[in-house]
PDB file of C-alpha atoms in Angstrom:
ATOM      1  CA  GLU S   1     207.582  43.683 -71.710  1.00 77.00           C
ATOM      2  CA  PRO S   2     206.203  40.645 -71.899  1.00 80.00           C
ATOM      3  CA  GLU S   3     204.656  39.268 -75.031  1.00 91.00           C
ATOM      4  CA  VAL S   4     202.759  36.757 -76.558  1.00 95.00           C
ATOM      5  CA  THR S   5     205.639  34.452 -78.064  1.00 96.00           C
ATOM      6  CA  GLN S   6     203.757  32.023 -81.349  1.00 97.00           C
ATOM      7  CA  THR S   7     205.793  29.363 -83.565  1.00 96.00           C
ATOM      8  CA  PRO S   8     206.398  29.052 -86.204  1.00 96.00           C
ATOM      9  CA  SER S   9     206.428  32.372 -87.464  1.00 95.00           C
ATOM     10  CA  HIS S  10     206.267  30.468 -90.714  1.00 96.00           C
ATOM     11  CA  GLN S  11     204.027  26.621 -91.788  1.00 97.00           C
ATOM     12  CA  VAL S  12     204.765  25.179 -95.423  1.00 97.00           C
ATOM     13  CA  THR S  13     202.455  22.484 -95.581  1.00 97.00           C
ATOM     14  CA  GLN S  14     200.937  19.870 -98.127  1.00 97.00           C
ATOM     15  CA  MET S  15     197.261  19.006 -97.217  1.00 97.00           C
ATOM     16  CA  GLY S  16     195.568  15.986 -96.177  1.00 97.00           C
ATOM     17  CA  GLN S  17     198.678  16.856 -93.045  1.00 97.00           C
ATOM     18  CA  GLU S  18     197.903  18.265 -89.819  1.00 97.00           C
ATOM     19  CA  VAL S  19     199.759  21.116 -88.127  1.00 98.00           C
ATOM     20  CA  ILE S  20     200.232  22.311 -84.291  1.00 97.00           C
ATOM     21  CA  LEU S  21     200.926  25.694 -83.863  1.00 98.00           C
ATOM     22  CA  ARG S  22     202.717  26.501 -81.038  1.00 97.00           C
ATOM     23  CA  CYS S  23     201.823  29.810 -78.423  1.00 97.00           C
ATOM     24  CA  VAL S  24     202.981  31.520 -75.394  1.00 96.00           C
ATOM     25  CA  PRO S  25     200.526  33.475 -73.369  1.00 95.00           C
ATOM     26  CA  ILE S  26     201.494  36.125 -70.795  1.00 93.00           C
ATOM     27  CA  SER S  27     202.765  34.358 -68.052  1.00 90.00           C
ATOM     28  CA  ASN S  28     200.037  35.509 -65.147  1.00 88.00           C
ATOM     29  CA  HIS S  29     197.356  35.830 -68.001  1.00 92.00           C
ATOM     30  CA  LEU S  30     194.115  33.009 -68.000  1.00 90.00           C
ATOM     31  CA  TYR S  31     192.040  34.165 -71.564  1.00 92.00           C
ATOM     32  CA  PHE S  32     193.623  32.745 -74.112  1.00 94.00           C
ATOM     33  CA  TYR S  33     191.994  33.009 -77.916  1.00 94.00           C
ATOM     34  CA  TRP S  34     192.580  31.651 -81.103  1.00 96.00           C
ATOM     35  CA  TYR S  35     192.499  34.398 -84.503  1.00 96.00           C
ATOM     36  CA  ARG S  36     192.801  33.186 -88.364  1.00 96.00           C
ATOM     37  CA  GLN S  37     192.968  36.222 -90.930  1.00 95.00           C
ATOM     38  CA  ILE S  38     193.323  34.945 -94.844  1.00 95.00           C
ATOM     39  CA  LEU S  39     195.297  37.153 -97.459  1.00 92.00           C
ATOM     40  CA  GLY S  40     193.564  40.067 -98.059  1.00 89.00           C
ATOM     41  CA  GLN S  41     190.302  39.510 -95.406  1.00 91.00           C
ATOM     42  CA  LYS S  42     189.285  40.211 -91.714  1.00 91.00           C
ATOM     43  CA  VAL S  43     190.550  38.624 -88.889  1.00 93.00           C
ATOM     44  CA  GLU S  44     188.102  35.957 -87.656  1.00 93.00           C
ATOM     45  CA  PHE S  45     187.644  34.972 -84.477  1.00 92.00           C
ATOM     46  CA  LEU S  46     188.191  30.923 -83.651  1.00 95.00           C
ATOM     47  CA  VAL S  47     188.198  29.890 -80.229  1.00 95.00           C
ATOM     48  CA  SER S  48     188.387  31.507 -76.776  1.00 93.00           C
ATOM     49  CA  PHE S  49     189.194  28.785 -74.214  1.00 93.00           C
ATOM     50  CA  TYR S  50     189.534  29.521 -70.148  1.00 91.00           C
ATOM     51  CA  ASN S  51     190.445  27.554 -67.273  1.00 89.00           C
ATOM     52  CA  ASN S  52     191.130  24.758 -69.545  1.00 89.00           C
ATOM     53  CA  GLU S  53     188.621  24.476 -71.459  1.00 92.00           C
ATOM     54  CA  ILE S  54     186.377  26.349 -74.720  1.00 94.00           C
ATOM     55  CA  SER S  55     184.011  28.748 -72.866  1.00 91.00           C
ATOM     56  CA  GLU S  56     183.653  30.418 -77.408  1.00 89.00           C
ATOM     57  CA  LYS S  57     183.897  29.373 -80.819  1.00 91.00           C
ATOM     58  CA  SER S  58     183.685  30.568 -83.823  1.00 91.00           C
ATOM     59  CA  GLU S  59     181.063  28.682 -86.765  1.00 91.00           C
ATOM     60  CA  ILE S  60     184.665  27.475 -88.222  1.00 94.00           C
ATOM     61  CA  PHE S  61     186.136  26.100 -85.400  1.00 95.00           C
ATOM     62  CA  ASP S  62     184.637  22.410 -86.481  1.00 94.00           C
ATOM     63  CA  ASP S  63     185.787  19.644 -85.979  1.00 94.00           C
ATOM     64  CA  GLN S  64     189.336  19.714 -88.393  1.00 96.00           C
ATOM     65  CA  PHE S  65     190.475  22.210 -85.114  1.00 97.00           C
ATOM     66  CA  SER S  66     191.375  21.701 -81.936  1.00 97.00           C
ATOM     67  CA  VAL S  67     193.393  23.250 -78.696  1.00 97.00           C
ATOM     68  CA  GLU S  68     194.856  22.611 -75.989  1.00 94.00           C
ATOM     69  CA  ARG S  69     197.527  23.837 -72.446  1.00 92.00           C
ATOM     70  CA  PRO S  70     198.951  20.464 -73.082  1.00 85.00           C
ATOM     71  CA  ASP S  71     201.317  21.989 -69.591  1.00 85.00           C
ATOM     72  CA  GLY S  72     200.886  25.260 -67.830  1.00 79.00           C
ATOM     73  CA  SER S  73     202.544  27.291 -70.535  1.00 86.00           C
ATOM     74  CA  ASN S  74     202.128  26.573 -74.393  1.00 93.00           C
ATOM     75  CA  PHE S  75     198.739  27.177 -76.077  1.00 96.00           C
ATOM     76  CA  THR S  76     198.405  25.057 -78.857  1.00 97.00           C
ATOM     77  CA  LEU S  77     196.491  24.933 -81.886  1.00 98.00           C
ATOM     78  CA  LYS S  78     196.189  22.026 -84.206  1.00 97.00           C
ATOM     79  CA  ILE S  79     194.351  20.863 -87.716  1.00 97.00           C
ATOM     80  CA  ARG S  80     194.228  17.465 -88.169  1.00 96.00           C
ATOM     81  CA  SER S  81     193.848  17.557 -92.063  1.00 95.00           C
ATOM     82  CA  THR S  82     194.809  20.752 -93.815  1.00 97.00           C
ATOM     83  CA  LYS S  83     192.235  22.498 -97.020  1.00 96.00           C
ATOM     84  CA  LEU S  84     193.585  25.227 -98.882  1.00 97.00           C
ATOM     85  CA  GLU S  85     191.811  27.220 -97.663  1.00 96.00           C
ATOM     86  CA  ASP S  86     193.410  26.776 -94.885  1.00 97.00           C
ATOM     87  CA  SER S  87     196.445  28.855 -95.447  1.00 97.00           C
ATOM     88  CA  ALA S  88     195.908  32.158 -93.451  1.00 97.00           C
ATOM     89  CA  MET S  89     198.097  34.054 -91.106  1.00 96.00           C
ATOM     90  CA  TYR S  90     197.033  32.691 -87.119  1.00 97.00           C
ATOM     91  CA  PHE S  91     197.108  34.902 -84.347  1.00 96.00           C
ATOM     92  CA  CYS S  92     197.206  34.150 -80.935  1.00 96.00           C
ATOM     93  CA  ALA S  93     196.328  36.413 -77.683  1.00 94.00           C
ATOM     94  CA  SER S  94     195.887  36.699 -74.323  1.00 93.00           C
ATOM     95  CA  LYS S  95     194.512  38.814 -70.982  1.00 90.00           C
ATOM     96  CA  SER S  96     194.701  38.412 -67.977  1.00 88.00           C
ATOM     97  CA  GLY S  97     190.734  39.443 -66.953  1.00 80.00           C
ATOM     98  CA  GLN S  98     189.199  42.857 -67.424  1.00 71.00           C
ATOM     99  CA  GLU S  99     191.936  44.531 -70.087  1.00 74.00           C
ATOM    100  CA  THR S 100     192.567  44.141 -73.471  1.00 81.00           C
ATOM    101  CA  GLN S 101     194.063  41.527 -75.343  1.00 87.00           C
ATOM    102  CA  TYR S 102     197.772  40.763 -76.274  1.00 91.00           C
ATOM    103  CA  PHE S 103     198.216  39.866 -80.286  1.00 93.00           C
ATOM    104  CA  GLY S 104     200.852  37.169 -80.897  1.00 95.00           C
ATOM    105  CA  PRO S 105     203.018  37.923 -83.694  1.00 94.00           C
ATOM    106  CA  GLY S 106     200.849  34.923 -85.807  1.00 95.00           C
ATOM    107  CA  THR S 107     202.267  31.922 -88.045  1.00 97.00           C
ATOM    108  CA  ARG S 108     201.648  32.542 -91.198  1.00 96.00           C
ATOM    109  CA  LEU S 109     200.191  28.690 -92.733  1.00 98.00           C
ATOM    110  CA  LEU S 110     200.481  28.058 -96.314  1.00 97.00           C
ATOM    111  CA  VAL S 111     198.718  24.208 -97.280  1.00 97.00           C
ATOM    112  CA  LEU S 112     199.702  23.134-100.567  1.00 96.00           C
TER     113      LEU S 112
ATOM    114  CA  LYS L   1     173.125  39.955 -85.657  1.00 57.00           C
ATOM    115  CA  ASN L   2     176.426  41.064 -84.898  1.00 58.00           C
ATOM    116  CA  GLU L   3     178.503  42.705 -87.323  1.00 82.00           C
ATOM    117  CA  VAL L   4     180.962  45.519 -87.781  1.00 91.00           C
ATOM    118  CA  GLU L   5     181.647  48.133 -90.120  1.00 92.00           C
ATOM    119  CA  GLN L   6     184.101  50.693 -90.811  1.00 94.00           C
ATOM    120  CA  SER L   7     185.082  53.828 -92.422  1.00 94.00           C
ATOM    121  CA  PRO L   8     186.477  54.612 -94.497  1.00 96.00           C
ATOM    122  CA  GLN L   9     188.157  51.554 -96.397  1.00 94.00           C
ATOM    123  CA  ASN L  10     191.309  53.926 -96.796  1.00 96.00           C
ATOM    124  CA  LEU L  11     192.063  57.251 -95.576  1.00 97.00           C
ATOM    125  CA  THR L  12     195.430  59.580 -96.998  1.00 97.00           C
ATOM    126  CA  ALA L  13     197.071  61.859 -94.942  1.00 97.00           C
ATOM    127  CA  GLN L  14     199.288  64.431 -94.804  1.00 97.00           C
ATOM    128  CA  GLU L  15     202.311  64.078 -92.113  1.00 97.00           C
ATOM    129  CA  GLY L  16     200.363  66.561 -89.387  1.00 97.00           C
ATOM    130  CA  GLU L  17     196.459  65.738 -89.922  1.00 97.00           C
ATOM    131  CA  PHE L  18     194.300  65.443 -87.444  1.00 97.00           C
ATOM    132  CA  ILE L  19     192.280  61.882 -88.523  1.00 97.00           C
ATOM    133  CA  THR L  20     189.319  59.859 -87.412  1.00 98.00           C
ATOM    134  CA  ILE L  21     188.453  56.650 -88.981  1.00 98.00           C
ATOM    135  CA  ASN L  22     185.182  55.375 -87.505  1.00 97.00           C
ATOM    136  CA  CYS L  23     182.541  52.040 -86.439  1.00 96.00           C
ATOM    137  CA  SER L  24     179.349  51.724 -86.634  1.00 94.00           C
ATOM    138  CA  TYR L  25     178.464  48.440 -84.512  1.00 90.00           C
ATOM    139  CA  SER L  26     174.653  46.256 -84.161  1.00 85.00           C
ATOM    140  CA  VAL L  27     172.678  45.154 -81.287  1.00 74.00           C
ATOM    141  CA  GLY L  28     174.355  42.443 -78.522  1.00 81.00           C
ATOM    142  CA  ILE L  29     178.025  44.280 -78.885  1.00 83.00           C
ATOM    143  CA  SER L  30     178.689  45.146 -75.166  1.00 82.00           C
ATOM    144  CA  ALA L  31     182.504  46.518 -75.772  1.00 87.00           C
ATOM    145  CA  LEU L  32     184.613  47.606 -78.215  1.00 91.00           C
ATOM    146  CA  HIS L  33     187.756  47.267 -79.599  1.00 92.00           C
ATOM    147  CA  TRP L  34     190.611  49.164 -81.290  1.00 96.00           C
ATOM    148  CA  LEU L  35     193.394  47.424 -83.079  1.00 95.00           C
ATOM    149  CA  GLN L  36     196.635  48.661 -84.950  1.00 96.00           C
ATOM    150  CA  GLN L  37     197.396  46.602 -87.521  1.00 94.00           C
ATOM    151  CA  HIS L  38     201.291  46.779 -88.904  1.00 88.00           C
ATOM    152  CA  PRO L  39     202.487  45.930 -92.353  1.00 83.00           C
ATOM    153  CA  GLY L  40     204.098  43.013 -91.563  1.00 78.00           C
ATOM    154  CA  GLY L  41     200.706  41.585 -90.143  1.00 79.00           C
ATOM    155  CA  GLY L  42     201.908  42.252 -86.115  1.00 87.00           C
ATOM    156  CA  ILE L  43     198.416  43.127 -84.096  1.00 91.00           C
ATOM    157  CA  VAL L  44     198.728  46.000 -81.204  1.00 91.00           C
ATOM    158  CA  SER L  45     195.286  46.327 -79.244  1.00 91.00           C
ATOM    159  CA  LEU L  46     195.453  49.546 -79.012  1.00 93.00           C
ATOM    160  CA  PHE L  47     191.797  50.435 -76.748  1.00 92.00           C
ATOM    161  CA  MET L  48     189.405  48.643 -74.724  1.00 90.00           C
ATOM    162  CA  LEU L  49     185.868  50.253 -74.213  1.00 90.00           C
ATOM    163  CA  SER L  50     182.724  50.142 -73.295  1.00 88.00           C
ATOM    164  CA  SER L  51     181.588  53.664 -72.602  1.00 90.00           C
ATOM    165  CA  GLY L  52     183.183  57.506 -72.998  1.00 93.00           C
ATOM    166  CA  LYS L  53     186.018  58.040 -73.922  1.00 95.00           C
ATOM    167  CA  LYS L  54     190.156  56.614 -73.636  1.00 95.00           C
ATOM    168  CA  LYS L  55     192.920  59.077 -74.273  1.00 96.00           C
ATOM    169  CA  HIS L  56     197.173  57.160 -74.941  1.00 93.00           C
ATOM    170  CA  GLY L  57     199.206  59.700 -76.559  1.00 95.00           C
ATOM    171  CA  ARG L  58     198.014  60.798 -79.289  1.00 97.00           C
ATOM    172  CA  LEU L  59     195.377  58.688 -79.822  1.00 97.00           C
ATOM    173  CA  ILE L  60     192.097  59.073 -78.565  1.00 97.00           C
ATOM    174  CA  ALA L  61     188.818  56.775 -78.769  1.00 97.00           C
ATOM    175  CA  THR L  62     185.032  57.349 -77.994  1.00 96.00           C
ATOM    176  CA  ILE L  63     181.976  55.487 -77.241  1.00 94.00           C
ATOM    177  CA  ASN L  64     178.577  56.105 -78.080  1.00 92.00           C
ATOM    178  CA  ILE L  65     176.950  53.476 -76.761  1.00 87.00           C
ATOM    179  CA  GLN L  66     173.028  55.485 -77.374  1.00 88.00           C
ATOM    180  CA  GLU L  67     174.897  56.010 -81.419  1.00 91.00           C
ATOM    181  CA  LYS L  68     176.132  52.322 -81.202  1.00 91.00           C
ATOM    182  CA  HIS L  69     179.565  54.498 -83.097  1.00 94.00           C
ATOM    183  CA  SER L  70     183.159  54.506 -81.907  1.00 96.00           C
ATOM    184  CA  SER L  71     185.471  56.409 -83.621  1.00 97.00           C
ATOM    185  CA  LEU L  72     189.333  56.565 -83.632  1.00 98.00           C
ATOM    186  CA  HIS L  73     191.034  59.650 -83.536  1.00 98.00           C
ATOM    187  CA  ILE L  74     195.061  60.314 -84.499  1.00 97.00           C
ATOM    188  CA  THR L  75     196.304  63.938 -83.419  1.00 97.00           C
ATOM    189  CA  ALA L  76     199.013  65.155 -84.901  1.00 96.00           C
ATOM    190  CA  SER L  77     199.545  62.463 -87.981  1.00 97.00           C
ATOM    191  CA  HIS L  78     203.012  61.038 -87.818  1.00 96.00           C
ATOM    192  CA  PRO L  79     204.294  58.654 -91.367  1.00 96.00           C
ATOM    193  CA  ARG L  80     204.859  56.073 -88.701  1.00 94.00           C
ATOM    194  CA  ASP L  81     201.297  56.493 -87.463  1.00 96.00           C
ATOM    195  CA  SER L  82     200.749  54.522 -91.363  1.00 96.00           C
ATOM    196  CA  ALA L  83     199.462  50.833 -90.213  1.00 96.00           C
ATOM    197  CA  VAL L  84     195.815  48.828 -90.691  1.00 96.00           C
ATOM    198  CA  TYR L  85     192.975  50.283 -88.182  1.00 97.00           C
ATOM    199  CA  ILE L  86     190.267  47.432 -87.136  1.00 96.00           C
ATOM    200  CA  CYS L  87     187.629  48.141 -85.395  1.00 95.00           C
ATOM    201  CA  ALA L  88     186.471  45.083 -83.049  1.00 93.00           C
ATOM    202  CA  GLY L  89     182.446  44.571 -81.019  1.00 90.00           C
ATOM    203  CA  LEU L  90     182.775  41.770 -78.068  1.00 85.00           C
ATOM    204  CA  ASN L  91     179.262  40.759 -77.774  1.00 80.00           C
ATOM    205  CA  THR L  92     178.173  39.154 -75.066  1.00 75.00           C
ATOM    206  CA  GLY L  93     179.179  35.196 -75.181  1.00 70.00           C
ATOM    207  CA  ASN L  94     182.369  36.819 -76.052  1.00 71.00           C
ATOM    208  CA  GLN L  95     183.138  36.985 -79.108  1.00 76.00           C
ATOM    209  CA  PHE L  96     184.799  38.613 -80.914  1.00 82.00           C
ATOM    210  CA  TYR L  97     183.446  40.443 -83.980  1.00 88.00           C
ATOM    211  CA  PHE L  98     185.919  42.181 -86.704  1.00 92.00           C
ATOM    212  CA  GLY L  99     185.398  45.502 -89.182  1.00 93.00           C
ATOM    213  CA  THR L 100     187.565  45.449 -92.002  1.00 91.00           C
ATOM    214  CA  GLY L 101     190.140  47.605 -91.498  1.00 94.00           C
ATOM    215  CA  THR L 102     190.803  51.084 -92.641  1.00 96.00           C
ATOM    216  CA  SER L 103     194.597  51.198 -94.302  1.00 96.00           C
ATOM    217  CA  LEU L 104     196.112  54.839 -93.223  1.00 97.00           C
ATOM    218  CA  THR L 105     198.553  56.750 -95.743  1.00 97.00           C
ATOM    219  CA  VAL L 106     200.658  59.574 -93.865  1.00 97.00           C
ATOM    220  CA  ILE L 107     202.141  61.212 -95.400  1.00 97.00           C
ATOM    221  CA  PRO L 108     205.692  63.130 -94.976  1.00 95.00           C
TER     222      PRO L 108
END
């Protein structure tokens, strides 16, 4: 069964460093999403992406964040200058149309 | 304001019991998702519904649009059902609003 994959599974970085989280959505999917979950808290929506542009973004998704679909298969989330409070599990998801989303396994980011 | 509230926050059941988890949502939510998050963190989408009822195996999800309420039922619960169950509402602007989750433990 096709699945969404994410790399790396874990990332540790120093505060102020840039990180890129990578996702490979399911191949025929058209809608892409990033979510985050701070430890012990609820899942939060960050951004949705369709037709090579951001379709929705939350208040969390400020200028430090950007998304890109560089090559038609990968979907990346970049955090330009990480802060301690960016430590969280980041989930990517994709879907093809009106049906449900498929989630990746997540990338656990720790900012020191 | 778009909000999603779940109850109970924690639930412990004996194997075989019928389980109900409730979700209430505010005006502006056009569709509801039920998600399952395993202890390792992975998230699986169980249902997406905007009306009526859906069934998949031992799981049943219902939604009452007038009352802005949805329920997730698990029949004949099993220890492998132990997970966090999350209700998430999708508003007309296509943004998701997540509930805080219900942590379910099924004891053998």
